[in-house]
CSV table of C-alpha atoms in Angstrom, one decimal:
chain,number,residue,atom,x,y,z
D,1,MET,CA,-0.2,0.1,0.0
D,2,LEU,CA,1.3,3.4,-0.9
D,3,THR,CA,0.2,6.7,-0.1
D,4,HIS,CA,1.3,9.9,-2.2
D,5,VAL,CA,0.6,13.7,-2.4
D,6,ALA,CA,-0.1,15.2,-5.8
D,7,ARG,CA,2.1,18.3,-6.1
D,8,GLY,CA,0.2,21.5,-6.3
D,9,PHE,CA,-3.2,19.8,-5.3
D,10,ASN,CA,-2.9,18.4,-1.8
D,11,ASP,CA,0.9,18.7,-0.8
D,12,LYS,CA,0.7,21.8,1.1
D,13,ASP,CA,1.0,21.0,4.9
D,14,ALA,CA,0.4,17.2,4.2
D,15,GLY,CA,2.5,16.3,7.1
D,16,PRO,CA,-0.2,15.7,9.6
D,17,GLY,CA,-2.5,13.8,7.1
D,18,LEU,CA,0.4,11.6,6.0
D,19,LYS,CA,1.2,11.1,9.7
D,20,GLN,CA,-2.1,9.8,10.3
D,21,ILE,CA,-2.2,7.3,7.5
D,22,ALA,CA,1.3,6.2,8.5
D,23,LEU,CA,0.3,5.7,12.2
D,24,THR,CA,-2.8,3.6,10.5
D,25,MET,CA,-0.5,1.6,8.5
D,26,MET,CA,1.7,0.6,11.4
D,27,LYS,CA,-1.0,-0.3,13.5
D,28,HIS,CA,-2.3,-2.9,11.1
D,29,THR,CA,1.1,-4.3,9.8
D,30,ASP,CA,4.4,-4.9,11.4
D,31,LEU,CA,5.8,-6.4,8.3
D,32,HIS,CA,7.5,-3.5,6.6
D,33,PHE,CA,7.2,0.3,6.5
D,34,GLY,CA,9.0,3.1,5.1
D,35,ASP,CA,9.1,6.2,2.7
D,36,CYS,CA,11.5,6.5,-0.5
D,37,LYS,CA,12.6,9.8,0.6
D,38,ILE,CA,13.4,9.4,4.3
D,39,GLY,CA,14.1,5.6,4.8
D,40,ASN,CA,12.4,2.5,6.2
D,41,LYS,CA,12.0,0.6,9.6
D,42,TYR,CA,15.1,-1.4,9.1
D,43,GLN,CA,17.1,2.0,8.6
D,44,MET,CA,15.8,4.1,11.1
D,45,ASP,CA,13.1,4.4,14.0
D,46,PRO,CA,9.5,4.2,12.3
D,47,ALA,CA,8.5,7.2,14.8
D,48,GLU,CA,11.2,9.3,13.3
D,49,ILE,CA,10.1,8.3,9.5
D,50,VAL,CA,6.6,9.1,10.6
D,51,GLU,CA,7.6,12.6,12.0
D,52,LYS,CA,9.4,13.4,8.9
D,53,LEU,CA,6.8,12.5,6.2
D,54,THR,CA,6.2,15.0,3.5
D,55,VAL,CA,5.1,13.2,0.3
D,56,GLY,CA,3.9,9.6,1.2
D,57,CYS,CA,5.0,6.5,2.6
D,58,GLN,CA,4.2,2.6,2.1
D,59,GLY,CA,3.6,-0.5,4.0
D,60,VAL,CA,3.3,-4.1,3.2
D,61,PHE,CA,0.6,-6.3,4.6
D,62,LYS,CA,0.6,-10.1,5.2
D,63,ASP,CA,-3.3,-10.8,4.9
D,64,LYS,CA,-6.5,-9.3,3.7
D,65,GLU,CA,-8.0,-8.7,7.3
D,66,SER,CA,-5.0,-6.2,8.0
D,67,LEU,CA,-5.3,-4.6,4.6
D,68,ILE,CA,-9.0,-4.2,4.9
D,69,ALA,CA,-8.8,-2.8,8.2
D,70,CYS,CA,-6.2,-0.4,7.2
D,71,ILE,CA,-7.9,1.0,4.3
D,72,LYS,CA,-11.2,1.6,6.1
D,73,GLU,CA,-9.5,4.2,8.3
D,74,PRO,CA,-8.3,6.7,5.9
D,75,LYS,CA,-11.7,6.4,4.0
D,76,GLU,CA,-13.6,7.1,7.3
D,77,LYS,CA,-11.2,9.9,8.3
D,78,ASP,CA,-11.2,11.4,4.8
D,79,GLN,CA,-7.7,12.7,4.9
D,80,GLY,CA,-7.7,13.4,1.1
D,81,ILE,CA,-4.5,11.9,0.0
D,82,SER,CA,-4.3,9.3,-2.6
D,83,ILE,CA,-3.7,5.5,-1.7
D,84,VAL,CA,-2.7,2.9,-4.2
D,85,VAL,CA,-2.7,-0.9,-3.5
D,86,SER,CA,-0.6,-3.4,-5.3
D,87,GLY,CA,-1.2,-7.0,-5.1
D,88,LEU,CA,-3.3,-9.7,-7.0
D,89,PHE,CA,-6.4,-8.0,-8.7
D,90,ASP,CA,-9.0,-10.6,-7.3
D,91,GLU,CA,-7.6,-10.1,-3.7
D,92,ILE,CA,-7.5,-6.3,-3.8
D,93,PHE,CA,-10.8,-6.0,-5.4
D,94,ASP,CA,-12.3,-8.0,-2.7
D,95,CYS,CA,-10.6,-6.0,-0.1
D,96,CYS,CA,-11.8,-2.8,-1.5
D,97,HIS,CA,-15.3,-4.3,-1.6
D,98,GLN,CA,-15.1,-5.4,2.0
D,99,ALA,CA,-13.8,-1.7,2.9
D,100,GLY,CA,-16.9,0.0,0.9
D,101,ILE,CA,-14.4,1.3,-1.7
D,102,LYS,CA,-14.7,1.5,-5.6
D,103,PRO,CA,-11.2,2.1,-7.1
D,104,PRO,CA,-11.6,4.7,-9.8
D,105,LEU,CA,-8.3,3.5,-11.9
D,106,ILE,CA,-6.5,0.4,-12.2
D,107,GLU,CA,-3.1,-0.5,-13.8
D,108,PHE,CA,-2.3,-3.8,-15.5
D,109,ALA,CA,1.0,-5.4,-15.9
D,110,LEU,CA,1.6,-6.6,-19.3
D,111,GLY,CA,4.9,-8.3,-19.1
D,112,VAL,CA,8.7,-7.6,-19.6
D,113,HIS,CA,10.1,-6.9,-23.0
D,114,GLY,CA,13.2,-6.1,-24.8
D,115,ASN,CA,16.5,-7.8,-24.5
D,116,THR,CA,15.4,-10.0,-21.6
D,117,GLN,CA,18.7,-12.0,-21.8
D,118,LYS,CA,20.0,-9.1,-19.7
D,119,LEU,CA,17.8,-9.9,-16.7
D,120,TRP,CA,19.3,-11.6,-13.7
D,121,PRO,CA,18.7,-15.3,-13.4
D,122,PRO,CA,15.2,-16.1,-11.9
D,123,GLU,CA,16.6,-16.7,-8.2
D,124,ILE,CA,18.4,-13.3,-8.1
D,125,LEU,CA,15.5,-11.7,-9.9
D,126,ASP,CA,13.1,-12.8,-7.0
D,127,PHE,CA,15.2,-10.3,-4.9
D,128,VAL,CA,16.1,-7.4,-7.0
D,129,THR,CA,12.3,-7.2,-8.3
D,130,MET,CA,11.4,-6.3,-4.9
D,131,CYS,CA,12.3,-2.9,-5.9
D,132,GLY,CA,10.4,-1.6,-9.0
D,133,HIS,CA,12.9,1.2,-9.6
D,134,GLY,CA,16.1,-1.1,-9.9
D,135,LEU,CA,17.7,0.0,-6.7
D,136,VAL,CA,18.5,-3.5,-5.3
D,137,SER,CA,21.7,-4.5,-6.8
D,138,GLY,CA,22.0,-8.1,-8.3
D,139,ARG,CA,25.5,-8.0,-7.7
D,140,LEU,CA,24.8,-7.2,-3.9
D,141,VAL,CA,22.8,-10.2,-3.7
D,142,LYS,CA,25.3,-12.2,-5.5
D,143,LYS,CA,28.1,-11.0,-3.2
D,144,TRP,CA,25.9,-11.7,-0.1
D,145,LEU,CA,25.2,-15.3,-1.1
D,146,LYS,CA,29.1,-15.9,-1.6
D,147,THR,CA,29.5,-14.4,2.0
D,148,SER,CA,26.9,-16.7,3.2
D,149,ARG,CA,28.6,-19.6,2.1
D,150,ARG,CA,31.9,-18.9,4.1
D,151,ALA,CA,29.8,-18.7,7.3
D,152,ARG,CA,26.6,-20.9,7.0
D,153,SER,CA,25.3,-20.0,10.4
D,154,ARG,CA,25.4,-16.4,9.6
D,155,TRP,CA,22.5,-16.7,6.9
D,156,LYS,CA,20.0,-16.8,9.6
D,157,LYS,CA,21.1,-13.1,10.4
D,158,ARG,CA,21.1,-12.0,6.6
D,159,PRO,CA,17.5,-11.6,6.3
D,160,SER,CA,17.3,-8.8,8.8
D,161,SER,CA,20.1,-7.1,7.0
D,162,TRP,CA,18.8,-7.5,3.7
D,163,PRO,CA,15.9,-5.0,3.4
D,164,ARG,CA,18.4,-2.0,4.2
D,165,PRO,CA,19.1,-1.2,0.8
D,166,VAL,CA,15.6,-1.0,-0.5
D,167,CYS,CA,14.8,2.5,0.8
D,168,ALA,CA,11.1,2.6,-0.2
D,169,GLY,CA,10.0,-0.1,2.3
D,170,TYR,CA,8.4,-2.4,-0.2
D,171,SER,CA,10.6,-5.4,0.3
D,172,ILE,CA,8.9,-8.4,2.1
D,173,PRO,CA,11.0,-9.8,5.0
D,174,THR,CA,8.7,-12.6,5.5
D,175,GLY,CA,9.0,-13.6,1.7
D,176,GLN,CA,12.8,-13.2,2.0
D,177,LYS,CA,13.0,-15.6,4.9
D,178,SER,CA,10.9,-18.2,3.2
D,179,PHE,CA,13.2,-17.8,0.0
D,180,PHE,CA,16.2,-18.4,2.2
D,181,GLU,CA,15.0,-21.4,4.0
D,182,LYS,CA,14.0,-23.0,0.7
D,183,TRP,CA,16.3,-21.8,-1.9
D,184,TRP,CA,19.6,-20.7,-0.4
D,185,LEU,CA,21.8,-23.7,-1.2
D,186,ARG,CA,20.2,-23.8,-4.6
D,187,LEU,CA,20.6,-19.9,-5.2
D,188,PHE,CA,24.3,-20.1,-4.3
D,189,LYS,CA,25.0,-22.8,-6.9
D,190,ARG,CA,23.2,-21.1,-9.4
D,191,VAL,CA,25.0,-18.0,-9.0
D,192,GLU,CA,28.2,-19.7,-9.1
D,193,ALA,CA,27.1,-21.1,-12.5
D,194,VAL,CA,26.2,-17.7,-13.8
D,195,GLY,CA,29.5,-16.4,-13.2
D,196,ARG,CA,28.9,-12.9,-13.7
N,1,MET,CA,-2.1,6.9,-12.0
N,2,LYS,CA,-1.3,7.0,-8.2
N,3,THR,CA,-2.9,10.5,-7.7
N,4,ASN,CA,-5.3,10.7,-10.7
N,5,GLU,CA,-8.5,11.3,-8.7
N,6,VAL,CA,-7.0,14.6,-7.7
N,7,THR,CA,-5.0,15.7,-10.7
N,8,ARG,CA,-7.4,14.4,-13.5
N,9,ARG,CA,-4.4,13.9,-15.8
N,10,PHE,CA,-5.9,10.7,-17.2
N,11,LYS,CA,-9.5,11.3,-18.5
N,12,ARG,CA,-12.1,9.7,-20.3
N,13,GLY,CA,-12.6,10.8,-23.9
N,14,SER,CA,-10.5,11.3,-26.8
N,15,TYR,CA,-6.8,12.4,-26.8
N,16,GLY,CA,-4.2,11.9,-29.6
N,17,VAL,CA,-1.2,9.7,-28.8
N,18,GLU,CA,0.6,12.1,-26.7
N,19,PHE,CA,3.3,12.1,-24.1
N,20,GLU,CA,2.2,13.0,-20.6
N,21,SER,CA,3.4,16.4,-20.2
N,22,LYS,CA,4.2,16.2,-16.4
N,23,ASN,CA,6.3,13.2,-16.6
N,24,PRO,CA,9.8,13.9,-15.8
N,25,VAL,CA,11.2,12.0,-18.9
N,26,THR,CA,9.0,14.1,-21.3
N,27,PHE,CA,10.8,17.1,-20.2
N,28,LEU,CA,14.1,15.4,-21.7
N,29,PHE,CA,12.3,15.6,-25.2
N,30,GLU,CA,13.4,17.7,-27.9
N,31,ASP,CA,10.2,17.2,-29.7
N,32,VAL,CA,7.1,15.9,-27.5
N,33,LYS,CA,5.4,14.9,-30.5
N,34,THR,CA,8.0,12.4,-31.7
N,35,GLY,CA,9.6,11.6,-28.2
N,36,ARG,CA,13.1,12.6,-29.6
N,37,LEU,CA,15.6,13.3,-27.1
N,38,LYS,CA,17.5,16.4,-26.5
N,39,PRO,CA,21.1,16.1,-28.0
N,40,GLU,CA,22.8,16.5,-24.6
N,41,VAL,CA,20.9,13.6,-22.9
N,42,ARG,CA,21.2,11.0,-25.8
N,43,LYS,CA,24.3,9.4,-24.6
N,44,GLU,CA,23.3,9.5,-21.0
N,45,LYS,CA,22.5,6.2,-19.0
N,46,VAL,CA,19.6,5.9,-16.4
N,47,LEU,CA,19.0,3.0,-13.8
N,48,SER,CA,15.3,3.4,-14.7
N,49,ALA,CA,13.0,5.7,-16.5
N,50,ILE,CA,9.1,5.7,-17.0
N,51,THR,CA,7.5,7.2,-20.2
N,52,GLU,CA,3.8,7.7,-20.1
N,53,PHE,CA,1.4,8.4,-23.0
N,54,LEU,CA,-2.2,8.6,-23.5
N,55,VAL,CA,-4.1,6.9,-26.3
N,56,THR,CA,-7.7,6.6,-27.4
N,57,PRO,CA,-9.3,3.2,-27.5
N,58,GLY,CA,-8.9,3.4,-31.4
N,59,GLN,CA,-5.2,4.1,-31.1
N,60,LEU,CA,-4.4,1.1,-28.9
N,61,ARG,CA,-3.8,-1.6,-31.4
N,62,PRO,CA,-1.4,0.5,-33.6
N,63,VAL,CA,0.3,1.7,-30.3
N,64,LEU,CA,0.9,-1.9,-29.2
N,65,GLN,CA,2.0,-3.0,-32.7
N,66,ALA,CA,4.6,-0.3,-32.7
N,67,ILE,CA,5.8,-1.3,-29.2
N,68,LYS,CA,5.9,-4.9,-30.2
N,69,HIS,CA,8.1,-3.9,-33.3
N,70,ILE,CA,10.4,-1.7,-31.6
N,71,ALA,CA,11.0,-3.6,-28.2
N,72,PRO,CA,13.0,-6.3,-29.6
N,73,LYS,CA,15.4,-3.8,-31.0
N,74,ILE,CA,16.2,-2.0,-27.9
N,75,ASP,CA,19.1,-3.3,-26.0
N,76,SER,CA,17.4,-2.9,-22.6
N,77,VAL,CA,14.7,-4.2,-20.8
N,78,SER,CA,11.2,-2.5,-20.3
N,79,SER,CA,8.1,-3.4,-18.7
N,80,LEU,CA,4.6,-2.4,-20.2
N,81,ASP,CA,1.7,-1.4,-18.2
N,82,LEU,CA,-1.8,-0.4,-19.1
N,83,ILE,CA,-3.9,2.1,-17.1
N,84,SER,CA,-7.7,2.0,-17.5
N,85,PHE,CA,-10.8,2.7,-15.8
N,86,PRO,CA,-12.3,-0.1,-14.0
N,87,GLU,CA,-15.7,-0.4,-15.7
N,88,GLU,CA,-16.0,-3.7,-18.0
N,89,SER,CA,-17.0,-1.2,-20.8
N,90,GLU,CA,-13.7,0.4,-20.4
N,91,LYS,CA,-11.3,-2.3,-19.5
N,92,GLU,CA,-12.6,-5.2,-21.5
N,93,PRO,CA,-12.0,-3.9,-25.0
N,94,ALA,CA,-8.5,-2.7,-24.0
N,95,LEU,CA,-7.8,-6.2,-22.3
N,96,LYS,CA,-9.0,-8.0,-25.4
N,97,ALA,CA,-7.0,-5.9,-27.7
N,98,VAL,CA,-3.8,-6.4,-25.5
N,99,LYS,CA,-4.4,-10.1,-25.5
N,100,GLU,CA,-5.0,-10.5,-29.2
N,101,MET,CA,-1.9,-8.7,-29.8
N,102,GLY,CA,0.0,-11.3,-28.0
N,103,PHE,CA,0.8,-9.3,-24.8
N,104,PRO,CA,0.4,-11.2,-21.5
N,105,VAL,CA,-1.8,-9.8,-18.8
N,106,PHE,CA,-0.6,-10.6,-15.4
N,107,PRO,CA,-3.1,-11.2,-12.3
N,108,ASN,CA,-1.4,-8.6,-10.3
N,109,GLY,CA,-1.3,-4.8,-10.8
N,110,LYS,CA,-2.2,-1.5,-8.9
N,111,GLU,CA,-5.4,0.0,-8.0
N,112,ASN,CA,-5.9,3.7,-7.0
N,113,LEU,CA,-8.5,3.7,-4.1
N,114,GLY,CA,-9.9,7.2,-5.1
N,115,LEU,CA,-9.3,8.6,-1.5
N,116,GLY,CA,-7.3,11.8,-2.7
N,117,ARG,CA,-8.8,15.1,-3.3
N,118,ILE,CA,-7.7,18.9,-3.8
N,119,LEU,CA,-6.6,20.2,-0.2
N,120,ASN,CA,-4.4,23.2,-1.1
N,121,ARG,CA,-6.0,26.5,-0.9
């Protein structure tokens, strides 16, 4: 879930409204929270992020119930700042219906095109695409996996350090931990084979 | 798209195929009708960039065809998105065209909840 002001329309003195929405997000999720300009909860105290908000913030939810509860509050309080929810359409439409919201605009994903040979292998892509602006380095993922090999027991600590490079707060720690538990040995072997 | 209920940049009705004037990449165009970049930025590298353009329903297929033609020639990777109003009468013809042109439609996307409004005085 992302909230964002529209410059020139509702950005003036938006801090209090954004703060209210951010506190609502934090009340309904402890997964991940942050802002692309200020930082995320793995980089700084969430309370500090909330106080410094000026344009928007983002949060990640682990189930529909918490998302529904979260989007009901801004609707009822009518803070007047835009909110966008990303996810599976069926699920989001259902959440909106239960919250009494009719989305006026939707955006469909129509795939990846061009020289797709340049993409990282799927196992690394799973991580780097957690940021849609390409700010998670595939080389960092690769380096981190190689480091993990040298101290296998340290990999359990890596999930908590991993979200730091993703300033916006969109990466999903729960998902990353499950990736590690299921895939980490296979990932490392695959990275070695890539040899980039 | 994220704040469209406030800005109304994307409206129902007809527009030519035109680049979104308030998009940061549009500011780098020498010619906004063709999308030709300014000479001083043509050799610059970027981590990511988003171009937005408005099309009428009737222009959708030719635009998709052009994208299908040019995408393989670009030495980079791009994602394609389609923004639409949610009513069946709006999105279904667009999605039908997209699928008939061979583009995948993924089950995930974004939804603007329509909660924004003009607050500045």
